[in-house]
C-alpha cells in the first residue's frame, strides 16, 4: 500500500483533497477512507469550498482496492459498506460546496463519491460506473443507489448497473449529474472559474441552500436492504469474483 493516501491542502478558503494510489487507479484502501472522513470532518473554519480530485495519471478513483476483499464473509461485506457509508455521509455533511474534478474514471466508490458532490466537472471521455455485475458479484447499498438514481436518472442508473456499463461524461452532462464535460487539459481552468464564483458568493446563502437540499433529500426515506448486501457478499459468486479479479481472469458465476 506504499504511496496510497488522501492528501489535503488548505489554501485561500479552498480545501483540496487529492486521492492517490499510484498504479492502482487511485483505488481506496482502508486508511485512505479514514483519511478522507477525518479530513472532511475537520475542515478549517475558513474553508469556503471543497475540491475532490485524483492523481491525474490514475484518474479520479477506481473504487476499493480489491485485495482487501479476500476472505470476506457476508457480515464483513455489510460492515465494509457501513464504513464507506460513514465516509460518504461525512462528505454529504460538509456545509460548503463540494466539487469533484473527474479525469479518466470514477468507478465504484469513486462513482459513489461523485454522487455526494454538489458539482461534478469532468473531462470529456471520463467514464462513470460500477460494473460489479461483471467483475465482483457484490451489491451497492440502497443509499448509494438512491443517490445515483437522483443524479443520473432512474433509467440511466438502472441501465448502468444492470449492464455493467461505464457511461461517458458527455452523456451524463445531459442528465445534470455532470455540470460540465470539458476538453482534456481544460479541467483546472473550469474548476478555478467555478471556485472563484463560489468564493464571491454569500456564504450563508450557500450553506442554507445545501441544508435545504439535505432536508428535502432526507424527507424521502431509503429502504433497508442489508439482506441483499449480506446475500451477495456472503455468496460463492463474490468469492469467485474477487479471486478471478486478482488472478486476472474472467469469473465463472454459479448463482450461489
PDB file of N, CA and C in Angstrom, residues 143-221:
ATOM      1  N   UNK A 143     -28.714   3.368  -0.219  1.00  0.00           N
ATOM      2  CA  UNK A 143     -28.480   4.814  -0.174  1.00  0.00           C
ATOM      3  C   UNK A 143     -27.631   5.272  -1.350  1.00  0.00           C
ATOM      4  N   UNK A 144     -26.633   4.479  -1.721  1.00  0.00           N
ATOM      5  CA  UNK A 144     -25.780   4.819  -2.861  1.00  0.00           C
ATOM      6  C   UNK A 144     -26.583   4.742  -4.157  1.00  0.00           C
ATOM      7  N   UNK A 145     -27.392   3.694  -4.298  1.00  0.00           N
ATOM      8  CA  UNK A 145     -28.211   3.540  -5.497  1.00  0.00           C
ATOM      9  C   UNK A 145     -29.229   4.678  -5.598  1.00  0.00           C
ATOM     10  N   UNK A 146     -29.791   5.083  -4.468  1.00  0.00           N
ATOM     11  CA  UNK A 146     -30.757   6.185  -4.466  1.00  0.00           C
ATOM     12  C   UNK A 146     -30.110   7.478  -4.935  1.00  0.00           C
ATOM     13  N   UNK A 147     -28.883   7.744  -4.479  1.00  0.00           N
ATOM     14  CA  UNK A 147     -28.195   8.965  -4.913  1.00  0.00           C
ATOM     15  C   UNK A 147     -27.857   8.900  -6.393  1.00  0.00           C
ATOM     16  N   UNK A 148     -27.442   7.721  -6.871  1.00  0.00           N
ATOM     17  CA  UNK A 148     -27.137   7.567  -8.290  1.00  0.00           C
ATOM     18  C   UNK A 148     -28.392   7.806  -9.131  1.00  0.00           C
ATOM     19  N   UNK A 149     -29.525   7.257  -8.709  1.00  0.00           N
ATOM     20  CA  UNK A 149     -30.787   7.460  -9.426  1.00  0.00           C
ATOM     21  C   UNK A 149     -31.164   8.938  -9.456  1.00  0.00           C
ATOM     22  N   UNK A 150     -30.941   9.625  -8.340  1.00  0.00           N
ATOM     23  CA  UNK A 150     -31.290  11.041  -8.272  1.00  0.00           C
ATOM     24  C   UNK A 150     -30.399  11.878  -9.179  1.00  0.00           C
ATOM     25  N   UNK A 151     -29.138  11.503  -9.284  1.00  0.00           N
ATOM     26  CA  UNK A 151     -28.191  12.295 -10.065  1.00  0.00           C
ATOM     27  C   UNK A 151     -28.221  11.969 -11.557  1.00  0.00           C
ATOM     28  N   UNK A 152     -28.301  10.686 -11.887  1.00  0.00           N
ATOM     29  CA  UNK A 152     -28.203  10.272 -13.292  1.00  0.00           C
ATOM     30  C   UNK A 152     -29.552   9.970 -13.923  1.00  0.00           C
ATOM     31  N   UNK A 153     -30.599   9.862 -13.102  1.00  0.00           N
ATOM     32  CA  UNK A 153     -31.900   9.460 -13.604  1.00  0.00           C
ATOM     33  C   UNK A 153     -32.097   7.964 -13.419  1.00  0.00           C
ATOM     34  N   UNK A 154     -33.349   7.562 -13.167  1.00  0.00           N
ATOM     35  CA  UNK A 154     -33.622   6.157 -12.869  1.00  0.00           C
ATOM     36  C   UNK A 154     -33.193   5.236 -13.999  1.00  0.00           C
ATOM     37  N   UNK A 155     -33.547   5.587 -15.237  1.00  0.00           N
ATOM     38  CA  UNK A 155     -33.235   4.707 -16.370  1.00  0.00           C
ATOM     39  C   UNK A 155     -31.733   4.577 -16.571  1.00  0.00           C
ATOM     40  N   UNK A 156     -31.012   5.698 -16.520  1.00  0.00           N
ATOM     41  CA  UNK A 156     -29.559   5.647 -16.684  1.00  0.00           C
ATOM     42  C   UNK A 156     -28.907   4.840 -15.573  1.00  0.00           C
ATOM     43  N   UNK A 157     -29.357   5.059 -14.334  1.00  0.00           N
ATOM     44  CA  UNK A 157     -28.762   4.355 -13.194  1.00  0.00           C
ATOM     45  C   UNK A 157     -28.993   2.854 -13.303  1.00  0.00           C
ATOM     46  N   UNK A 158     -30.215   2.468 -13.635  1.00  0.00           N
ATOM     47  CA  UNK A 158     -30.531   1.046 -13.717  1.00  0.00           C
ATOM     48  C   UNK A 158     -29.792   0.385 -14.876  1.00  0.00           C
ATOM     49  N   UNK A 159     -29.758   1.063 -16.023  1.00  0.00           N
ATOM     50  CA  UNK A 159     -29.039   0.512 -17.174  1.00  0.00           C
ATOM     51  C   UNK A 159     -27.550   0.396 -16.886  1.00  0.00           C
ATOM     52  N   UNK A 160     -26.985   1.428 -16.256  1.00  0.00           N
ATOM     53  CA  UNK A 160     -25.569   1.415 -15.899  1.00  0.00           C
ATOM     54  C   UNK A 160     -25.233   0.205 -15.046  1.00  0.00           C
ATOM     55  N   UNK A 161     -26.073  -0.076 -14.040  1.00  0.00           N
ATOM     56  CA  UNK A 161     -25.786  -1.153 -13.104  1.00  0.00           C
ATOM     57  C   UNK A 161     -26.093  -2.528 -13.695  1.00  0.00           C
ATOM     58  N   UNK A 162     -27.244  -2.680 -14.351  1.00  0.00           N
ATOM     59  CA  UNK A 162     -27.641  -3.997 -14.854  1.00  0.00           C
ATOM     60  C   UNK A 162     -26.774  -4.469 -16.009  1.00  0.00           C
ATOM     61  N   UNK A 163     -26.272  -3.531 -16.811  1.00  0.00           N
ATOM     62  CA  UNK A 163     -25.434  -3.910 -17.955  1.00  0.00           C
ATOM     63  C   UNK A 163     -23.952  -3.754 -17.660  1.00  0.00           C
ATOM     64  N   UNK A 164     -23.616  -3.340 -16.438  1.00  0.00           N
ATOM     65  CA  UNK A 164     -22.214  -3.132 -16.048  1.00  0.00           C
ATOM     66  C   UNK A 164     -21.500  -2.247 -17.060  1.00  0.00           C
ATOM     67  N   UNK A 165     -22.186  -1.160 -17.443  1.00  0.00           N
ATOM     68  CA  UNK A 165     -21.680  -0.252 -18.467  1.00  0.00           C
ATOM     69  C   UNK A 165     -21.062   0.987 -17.830  1.00  0.00           C
ATOM     70  N   UNK A 166     -19.951   1.435 -18.385  1.00  0.00           N
ATOM     71  CA  UNK A 166     -19.352   2.704 -17.985  1.00  0.00           C
ATOM     72  C   UNK A 166     -19.874   3.786 -18.929  1.00  0.00           C
ATOM     73  N   UNK A 167     -20.421   4.851 -18.370  1.00  0.00           N
ATOM     74  CA  UNK A 167     -21.064   5.903 -19.154  1.00  0.00           C
ATOM     75  C   UNK A 167     -20.151   7.123 -19.228  1.00  0.00           C
ATOM     76  N   UNK A 168     -19.948   7.683 -20.437  1.00  0.00           N
ATOM     77  CA  UNK A 168     -19.053   8.834 -20.576  1.00  0.00           C
ATOM     78  C   UNK A 168     -19.647  10.116 -20.009  1.00  0.00           C
ATOM     79  N   UNK A 169     -18.760  11.022 -19.635  1.00  0.00           N
ATOM     80  CA  UNK A 169     -19.165  12.287 -19.020  1.00  0.00           C
ATOM     81  C   UNK A 169     -20.114  13.076 -19.905  1.00  0.00           C
ATOM     82  N   UNK A 170     -19.918  13.031 -21.226  1.00  0.00           N
ATOM     83  CA  UNK A 170     -20.758  13.804 -22.133  1.00  0.00           C
ATOM     84  C   UNK A 170     -22.222  13.402 -22.014  1.00  0.00           C
ATOM     85  N   UNK A 171     -22.473  12.110 -21.847  1.00  0.00           N
ATOM     86  CA  UNK A 171     -23.856  11.645 -21.717  1.00  0.00           C
ATOM     87  C   UNK A 171     -24.442  12.066 -20.381  1.00  0.00           C
ATOM     88  N   UNK A 172     -23.648  12.009 -19.334  1.00  0.00           N
ATOM     89  CA  UNK A 172     -24.143  12.386 -18.012  1.00  0.00           C
ATOM     90  C   UNK A 172     -24.298  13.895 -17.870  1.00  0.00           C
ATOM     91  N   UNK A 173     -23.635  14.651 -18.744  1.00  0.00           N
ATOM     92  CA  UNK A 173     -23.830  16.098 -18.732  1.00  0.00           C
ATOM     93  C   UNK A 173     -25.289  16.415 -19.061  1.00  0.00           C
ATOM     94  N   UNK A 174     -25.887  15.606 -19.932  1.00  0.00           N
ATOM     95  CA  UNK A 174     -27.279  15.819 -20.304  1.00  0.00           C
ATOM     96  C   UNK A 174     -28.257  15.535 -19.187  1.00  0.00           C
ATOM     97  N   UNK A 175     -27.847  14.755 -18.191  1.00  0.00           N
ATOM     98  CA  UNK A 175     -28.727  14.439 -17.057  1.00  0.00           C
ATOM     99  C   UNK A 175     -28.573  15.439 -15.914  1.00  0.00           C
ATOM    100  N   UNK A 176     -27.520  16.251 -15.964  1.00  0.00           N
ATOM    101  CA  UNK A 176     -27.234  17.168 -14.873  1.00  0.00           C
ATOM    102  C   UNK A 176     -26.271  16.603 -13.847  1.00  0.00           C
ATOM    103  N   UNK A 177     -25.999  15.299 -13.913  1.00  0.00           N
ATOM    104  CA  UNK A 177     -25.023  14.697 -12.992  1.00  0.00           C
ATOM    105  C   UNK A 177     -23.683  15.399 -13.169  1.00  0.00           C
ATOM    106  N   UNK A 178     -23.233  15.504 -14.409  1.00  0.00           N
ATOM    107  CA  UNK A 178     -22.009  16.242 -14.721  1.00  0.00           C
ATOM    108  C   UNK A 178     -22.400  17.665 -15.105  1.00  0.00           C
ATOM    109  N   UNK A 179     -21.897  18.638 -14.361  1.00  0.00           N
ATOM    110  CA  UNK A 179     -22.202  20.044 -14.629  1.00  0.00           C
ATOM    111  C   UNK A 179     -21.588  20.485 -15.945  1.00  0.00           C
ATOM    112  N   UNK A 180     -20.326  20.124 -16.141  1.00  0.00           N
ATOM    113  CA  UNK A 180     -19.648  20.446 -17.394  1.00  0.00           C
ATOM    114  C   UNK A 180     -18.743  19.293 -17.798  1.00  0.00           C
ATOM    115  N   UNK A 181     -18.807  18.923 -19.073  1.00  0.00           N
ATOM    116  CA  UNK A 181     -17.849  17.984 -19.659  1.00  0.00           C
ATOM    117  C   UNK A 181     -16.921  18.813 -20.529  1.00  0.00           C
ATOM    118  N   UNK A 182     -15.650  18.871 -20.150  1.00  0.00           N
ATOM    119  CA  UNK A 182     -14.712  19.799 -20.783  1.00  0.00           C
ATOM    120  C   UNK A 182     -13.605  19.038 -21.501  1.00  0.00           C
ATOM    121  N   UNK A 183     -12.914  19.733 -22.375  1.00  0.00           N
ATOM    122  CA  UNK A 183     -11.828  19.112 -23.119  1.00  0.00           C
ATOM    123  C   UNK A 183     -10.655  18.792 -22.194  1.00  0.00           C
ATOM    124  N   UNK A 184      -9.897  17.772 -22.564  1.00  0.00           N
ATOM    125  CA  UNK A 184      -8.702  17.399 -21.801  1.00  0.00           C
ATOM    126  C   UNK A 184      -7.773  18.603 -21.698  1.00  0.00           C
ATOM    127  N   UNK A 185      -7.262  18.828 -20.525  1.00  0.00           N
ATOM    128  CA  UNK A 185      -6.361  19.949 -20.307  1.00  0.00           C
ATOM    129  C   UNK A 185      -7.059  21.220 -19.858  1.00  0.00           C
ATOM    130  N   UNK A 186      -8.403  21.233 -19.885  1.00  0.00           N
ATOM    131  CA  UNK A 186      -9.146  22.433 -19.504  1.00  0.00           C
ATOM    132  C   UNK A 186      -9.837  22.294 -18.143  1.00  0.00           C
ATOM    133  N   UNK A 187      -9.636  21.155 -17.500  1.00  0.00           N
ATOM    134  CA  UNK A 187     -10.345  20.883 -16.249  1.00  0.00           C
ATOM    135  C   UNK A 187     -10.008  21.907 -15.173  1.00  0.00           C
ATOM    136  N   UNK A 188      -8.739  22.184 -14.984  1.00  0.00           N
ATOM    137  CA  UNK A 188      -8.330  23.100 -13.920  1.00  0.00           C
ATOM    138  C   UNK A 188      -8.855  24.508 -14.155  1.00  0.00           C
ATOM    139  N   UNK A 189      -8.851  24.951 -15.412  1.00  0.00           N
ATOM    140  CA  UNK A 189      -9.337  26.299 -15.716  1.00  0.00           C
ATOM    141  C   UNK A 189     -10.820  26.431 -15.379  1.00  0.00           C
ATOM    142  N   UNK A 190     -11.607  25.430 -15.740  1.00  0.00           N
ATOM    143  CA  UNK A 190     -13.035  25.466 -15.421  1.00  0.00           C
ATOM    144  C   UNK A 190     -13.260  25.365 -13.916  1.00  0.00           C
ATOM    145  N   UNK A 191     -12.441  24.553 -13.247  1.00  0.00           N
ATOM    146  CA  UNK A 191     -12.560  24.429 -11.794  1.00  0.00           C
ATOM    147  C   UNK A 191     -12.228  25.748 -11.106  1.00  0.00           C
ATOM    148  N   UNK A 192     -11.174  26.399 -11.563  1.00  0.00           N
ATOM    149  CA  UNK A 192     -10.783  27.681 -10.971  1.00  0.00           C
ATOM    150  C   UNK A 192     -11.888  28.720 -11.134  1.00  0.00           C
ATOM    151  N   UNK A 193     -12.510  28.724 -12.308  1.00  0.00           N
ATOM    152  CA  UNK A 193     -13.609  29.666 -12.551  1.00  0.00           C
ATOM    153  C   UNK A 193     -14.771  29.409 -11.597  1.00  0.00           C
ATOM    154  N   UNK A 194     -15.106  28.142 -11.417  1.00  0.00           N
ATOM    155  CA  UNK A 194     -16.212  27.793 -10.526  1.00  0.00           C
ATOM    156  C   UNK A 194     -15.889  28.141  -9.080  1.00  0.00           C
ATOM    157  N   UNK A 195     -14.674  27.854  -8.655  1.00  0.00           N
ATOM    158  CA  UNK A 195     -14.272  28.171  -7.282  1.00  0.00           C
ATOM    159  C   UNK A 195     -14.322  29.677  -7.048  1.00  0.00           C
ATOM    160  N   UNK A 196     -13.867  30.459  -8.017  1.00  0.00           N
ATOM    161  CA  UNK A 196     -13.926  31.927  -7.869  1.00  0.00           C
ATOM    162  C   UNK A 196     -15.370  32.389  -7.695  1.00  0.00           C
ATOM    163  N   UNK A 197     -16.273  31.779  -8.439  1.00  0.00           N
ATOM    164  CA  UNK A 197     -17.685  32.152  -8.330  1.00  0.00           C
ATOM    165  C   UNK A 197     -18.216  31.822  -6.937  1.00  0.00           C
ATOM    166  N   UNK A 198     -17.843  30.659  -6.431  1.00  0.00           N
ATOM    167  CA  UNK A 198     -18.301  30.259  -5.097  1.00  0.00           C
ATOM    168  C   UNK A 198     -17.725  31.179  -4.023  1.00  0.00           C
ATOM    169  N   UNK A 199     -16.446  31.488  -4.137  1.00  0.00           N
ATOM    170  CA  UNK A 199     -15.801  32.336  -3.130  1.00  0.00           C
ATOM    171  C   UNK A 199     -16.366  33.750  -3.119  1.00  0.00           C
ATOM    172  N   UNK A 200     -16.943  34.183  -4.238  1.00  0.00           N
ATOM    173  CA  UNK A 200     -17.512  35.528  -4.310  1.00  0.00           C
ATOM    174  C   UNK A 200     -18.995  35.552  -3.949  1.00  0.00           C
ATOM    175  N   UNK A 201     -19.549  34.387  -3.610  1.00  0.00           N
ATOM    176  CA  UNK A 201     -20.973  34.289  -3.279  1.00  0.00           C
ATOM    177  C   UNK A 201     -21.194  34.397  -1.772  1.00  0.00           C
ATOM    178  N   UNK A 202     -22.435  34.674  -1.387  1.00  0.00           N
ATOM    179  CA  UNK A 202     -22.781  34.829   0.031  1.00  0.00           C
ATOM    180  C   UNK A 202     -22.697  33.480   0.738  1.00  0.00           C
ATOM    181  N   UNK A 203     -21.782  33.322   1.686  1.00  0.00           N
ATOM    182  CA  UNK A 203     -21.581  32.013   2.321  1.00  0.00           C
ATOM    183  C   UNK A 203     -22.801  31.501   3.076  1.00  0.00           C
ATOM    184  N   UNK A 204     -23.552  32.393   3.733  1.00  0.00           N
ATOM    185  CA  UNK A 204     -24.731  31.936   4.466  1.00  0.00           C
ATOM    186  C   UNK A 204     -25.802  31.414   3.513  1.00  0.00           C
ATOM    187  N   UNK A 205     -25.920  32.046   2.350  1.00  0.00           N
ATOM    188  CA  UNK A 205     -26.887  31.582   1.354  1.00  0.00           C
ATOM    189  C   UNK A 205     -26.511  30.200   0.852  1.00  0.00           C
ATOM    190  N   UNK A 206     -25.234  30.007   0.544  1.00  0.00           N
ATOM    191  CA  UNK A 206     -24.790  28.698   0.061  1.00  0.00           C
ATOM    192  C   UNK A 206     -25.013  27.623   1.119  1.00  0.00           C
ATOM    193  N   UNK A 207     -24.703  27.954   2.358  1.00  0.00           N
ATOM    194  CA  UNK A 207     -24.883  26.984   3.437  1.00  0.00           C
ATOM    195  C   UNK A 207     -26.368  26.648   3.618  1.00  0.00           C
ATOM    196  N   UNK A 208     -27.221  27.668   3.534  1.00  0.00           N
ATOM    197  CA  UNK A 208     -28.659  27.440   3.687  1.00  0.00           C
ATOM    198  C   UNK A 208     -29.209  26.584   2.552  1.00  0.00           C
ATOM    199  N   UNK A 209     -28.743  26.831   1.328  1.00  0.00           N
ATOM    200  CA  UNK A 209     -29.206  26.044   0.185  1.00  0.00           C
ATOM    201  C   UNK A 209     -28.791  24.579   0.320  1.00  0.00           C
ATOM    202  N   UNK A 210     -27.564  24.348   0.780  1.00  0.00           N
ATOM    203  CA  UNK A 210     -27.116  22.967   0.978  1.00  0.00           C
ATOM    204  C   UNK A 210     -27.947  22.274   2.051  1.00  0.00           C
ATOM    205  N   UNK A 211     -28.220  22.979   3.137  1.00  0.00           N
ATOM    206  CA  UNK A 211     -29.008  22.382   4.214  1.00  0.00           C
ATOM    207  C   UNK A 211     -30.444  22.131   3.758  1.00  0.00           C
ATOM    208  N   UNK A 212     -30.990  23.055   2.963  1.00  0.00           N
ATOM    209  CA  UNK A 212     -32.342  22.855   2.446  1.00  0.00           C
ATOM    210  C   UNK A 212     -32.399  21.622   1.553  1.00  0.00           C
ATOM    211  N   UNK A 213     -31.393  21.474   0.702  1.00  0.00           N
ATOM    212  CA  UNK A 213     -31.340  20.305  -0.177  1.00  0.00           C
ATOM    213  C   UNK A 213     -31.216  19.024   0.644  1.00  0.00           C
ATOM    214  N   UNK A 214     -30.409  19.076   1.706  1.00  0.00           N
ATOM    215  CA  UNK A 214     -30.244  17.901   2.563  1.00  0.00           C
ATOM    216  C   UNK A 214     -31.571  17.512   3.211  1.00  0.00           C
ATOM    217  N   UNK A 215     -32.316  18.503   3.686  1.00  0.00           N
ATOM    218  CA  UNK A 215     -33.593  18.207   4.337  1.00  0.00           C
ATOM    219  C   UNK A 215     -34.610  17.642   3.346  1.00  0.00           C
ATOM    220  N   UNK A 216     -34.643  18.181   2.142  1.00  0.00           N
ATOM    221  CA  UNK A 216     -35.560  17.668   1.121  1.00  0.00           C
ATOM    222  C   UNK A 216     -35.229  16.219   0.804  1.00  0.00           C
ATOM    223  N   UNK A 217     -33.928  15.938   0.658  1.00  0.00           N
ATOM    224  CA  UNK A 217     -33.499  14.570   0.359  1.00  0.00           C
ATOM    225  C   UNK A 217     -33.842  13.627   1.506  1.00  0.00           C
ATOM    226  N   UNK A 218     -33.615  14.089   2.739  1.00  0.00           N
ATOM    227  CA  UNK A 218     -33.871  13.250   3.913  1.00  0.00           C
ATOM    228  C   UNK A 218     -35.354  12.962   4.104  1.00  0.00           C
ATOM    229  N   UNK A 219     -36.219  13.782   3.506  1.00  0.00           N
ATOM    230  CA  UNK A 219     -37.662  13.586   3.656  1.00  0.00           C
ATOM    231  C   UNK A 219     -38.159  12.369   2.886  1.00  0.00           C
ATOM    232  N   UNK A 220     -37.334  11.863   1.964  1.00  0.00           N
ATOM    233  CA  UNK A 220     -37.691  10.666   1.200  1.00  0.00           C
ATOM    234  C   UNK A 220     -36.916   9.495   1.792  1.00  0.00           C
ATOM    235  N   UNK A 221     -37.572   8.597   2.511  1.00  0.00           N
ATOM    236  CA  UNK A 221     -36.854   7.509   3.186  1.00  0.00           C
ATOM    237  C   UNK A 221     -36.239   6.524   2.203  1.00  0.00           C
TER     238      UNK A 221
END
